Coordinates of C-alpha atoms in Angstrom, one line a residue:
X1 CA 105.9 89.2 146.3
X2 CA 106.5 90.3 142.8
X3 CA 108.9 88.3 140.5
X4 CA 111.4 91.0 139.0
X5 CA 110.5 91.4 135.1
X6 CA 112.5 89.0 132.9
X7 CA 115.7 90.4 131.1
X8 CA 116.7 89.2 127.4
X9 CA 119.9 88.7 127.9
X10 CA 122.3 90.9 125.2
X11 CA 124.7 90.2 122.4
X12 CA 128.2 91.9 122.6
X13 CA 129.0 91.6 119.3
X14 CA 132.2 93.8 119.4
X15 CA 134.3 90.9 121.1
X16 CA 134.1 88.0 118.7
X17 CA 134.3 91.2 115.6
X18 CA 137.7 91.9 117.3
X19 CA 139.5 88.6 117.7
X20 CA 137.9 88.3 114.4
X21 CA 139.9 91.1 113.1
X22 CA 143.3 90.4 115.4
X23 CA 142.8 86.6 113.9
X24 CA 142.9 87.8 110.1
X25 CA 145.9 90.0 110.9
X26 CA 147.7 87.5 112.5
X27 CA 146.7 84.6 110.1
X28 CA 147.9 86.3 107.3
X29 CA 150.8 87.7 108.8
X30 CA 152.1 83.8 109.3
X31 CA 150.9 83.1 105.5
X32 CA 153.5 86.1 104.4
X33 CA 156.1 84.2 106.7
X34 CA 155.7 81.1 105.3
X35 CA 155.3 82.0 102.0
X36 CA 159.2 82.0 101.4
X37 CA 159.4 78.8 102.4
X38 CA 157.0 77.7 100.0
X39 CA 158.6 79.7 96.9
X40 CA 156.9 82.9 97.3
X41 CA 159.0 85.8 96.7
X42 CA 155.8 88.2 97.5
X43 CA 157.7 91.1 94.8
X44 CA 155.0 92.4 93.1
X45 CA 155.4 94.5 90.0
X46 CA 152.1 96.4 89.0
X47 CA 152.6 97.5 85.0
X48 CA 154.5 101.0 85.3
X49 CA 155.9 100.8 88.6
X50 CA 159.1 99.1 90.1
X51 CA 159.4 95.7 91.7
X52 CA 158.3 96.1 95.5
X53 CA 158.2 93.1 98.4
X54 CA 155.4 92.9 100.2
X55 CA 156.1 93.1 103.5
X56 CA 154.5 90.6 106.7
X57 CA 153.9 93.7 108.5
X58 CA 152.1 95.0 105.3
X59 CA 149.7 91.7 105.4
X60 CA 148.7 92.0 108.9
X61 CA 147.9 96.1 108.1
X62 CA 145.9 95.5 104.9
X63 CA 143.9 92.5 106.4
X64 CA 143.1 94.4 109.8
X65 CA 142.5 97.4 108.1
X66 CA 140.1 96.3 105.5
X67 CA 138.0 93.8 108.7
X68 CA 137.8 97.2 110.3
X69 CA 136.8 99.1 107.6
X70 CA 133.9 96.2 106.8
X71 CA 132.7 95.9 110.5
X72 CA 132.4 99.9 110.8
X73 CA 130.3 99.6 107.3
X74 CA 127.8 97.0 109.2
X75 CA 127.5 98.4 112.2
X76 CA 126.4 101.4 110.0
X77 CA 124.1 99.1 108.1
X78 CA 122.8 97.3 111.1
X79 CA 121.9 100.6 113.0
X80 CA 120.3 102.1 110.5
X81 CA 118.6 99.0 108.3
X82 CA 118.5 96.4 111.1
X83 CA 118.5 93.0 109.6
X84 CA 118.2 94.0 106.1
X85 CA 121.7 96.3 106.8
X86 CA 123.2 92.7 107.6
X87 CA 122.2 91.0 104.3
X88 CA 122.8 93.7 102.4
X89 CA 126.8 93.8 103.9
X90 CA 127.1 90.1 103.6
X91 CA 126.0 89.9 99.9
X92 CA 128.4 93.4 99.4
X93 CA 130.9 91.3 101.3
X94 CA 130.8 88.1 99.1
X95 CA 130.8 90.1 95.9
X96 CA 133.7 92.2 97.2
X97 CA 135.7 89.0 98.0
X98 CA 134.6 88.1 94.4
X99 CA 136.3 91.3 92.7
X100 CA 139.3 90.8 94.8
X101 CA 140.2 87.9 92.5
X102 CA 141.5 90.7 89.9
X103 CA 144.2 92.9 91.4
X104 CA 146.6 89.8 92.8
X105 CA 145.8 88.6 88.8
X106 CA 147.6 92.1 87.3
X107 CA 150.3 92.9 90.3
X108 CA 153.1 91.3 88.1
X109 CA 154.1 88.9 90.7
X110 CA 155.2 84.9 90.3
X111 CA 152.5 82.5 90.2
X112 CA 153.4 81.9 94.4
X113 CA 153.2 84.9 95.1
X114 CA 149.8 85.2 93.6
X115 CA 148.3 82.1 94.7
X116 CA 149.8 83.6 98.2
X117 CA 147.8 87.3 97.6
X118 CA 144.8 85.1 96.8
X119 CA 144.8 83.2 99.6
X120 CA 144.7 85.8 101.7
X121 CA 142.0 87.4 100.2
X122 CA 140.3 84.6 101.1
X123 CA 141.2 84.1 104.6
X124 CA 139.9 87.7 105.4
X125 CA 136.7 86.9 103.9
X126 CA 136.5 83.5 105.3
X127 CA 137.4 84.4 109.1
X128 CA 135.2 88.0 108.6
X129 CA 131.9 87.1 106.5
X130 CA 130.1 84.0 109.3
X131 CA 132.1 85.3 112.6
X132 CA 130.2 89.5 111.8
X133 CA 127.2 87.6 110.9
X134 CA 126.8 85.2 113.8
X135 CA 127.5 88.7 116.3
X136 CA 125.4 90.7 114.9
X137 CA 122.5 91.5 117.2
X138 CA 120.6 92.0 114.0
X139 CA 120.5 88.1 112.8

């Protein structure tokens, strides 16, 4: 009697990528609910445009949408470079998080509301960059 051959067992990294991505949205969506409370008016005023409120459904969009948009950029990157796809998305990643700094800075809004933007530039990035790099089949 033969032993079957030994399976590696696989990865699914598309699970822990999406709670990852429901977990930003929802995250920042109870930042932009709290932020009131803590003297955030979230009205933004970019030079040459009107005063606008940033809405909690408008935080949950933004953060899903841009977790999305960087998981379909490293799955790219992983199918086509492998490992050196995934370093090359996290160092992209970290330097993106980086730039982000600036456009919360020049939106024209109170100093709570863009300590609040800030933050959750941060919490995408913090949630997103070690929970795509743990899935990834590639690491």
């Amino acid at each position: 009697m033969t032993a079957a051959p030994a399976v590696a067992p696989t990865r699914t990294s598309w699970i822990p990528r999406l709670a990852a991505v429901a977990a930003v949205a929802a995250a920042n969506a109870l930042v932009a609910l709290v932020a009131p409370l803590l003297g955030a008016d979230l009205v933004v005023a970019p030079p040459g445009q009107d005063p606008a409120t940033v809405s909690v459904g408008a935080f949950a969009v933004f953060s899903a949408g841009f977790a999305l948009l960087g998981w379909g950029v490293l799955a790219l990157g992983e199918r086509l470079l492998g490992r050196r796809g995934l370093v090359i998305w996290t160092v992209a990643a970290v330097l993106i998080t980086l730039l982000m700094v600036v456009p919360p800075l020049s939106a024209g809004g109170t100093v709570a509301t863009t300590v609040v933007l800030e933050l959750t530039h941060l919490v995408v990035a913090a949630v997103v960059i070690p929970v795509f790099w743990k899935s990834s089949k590639a690491a």
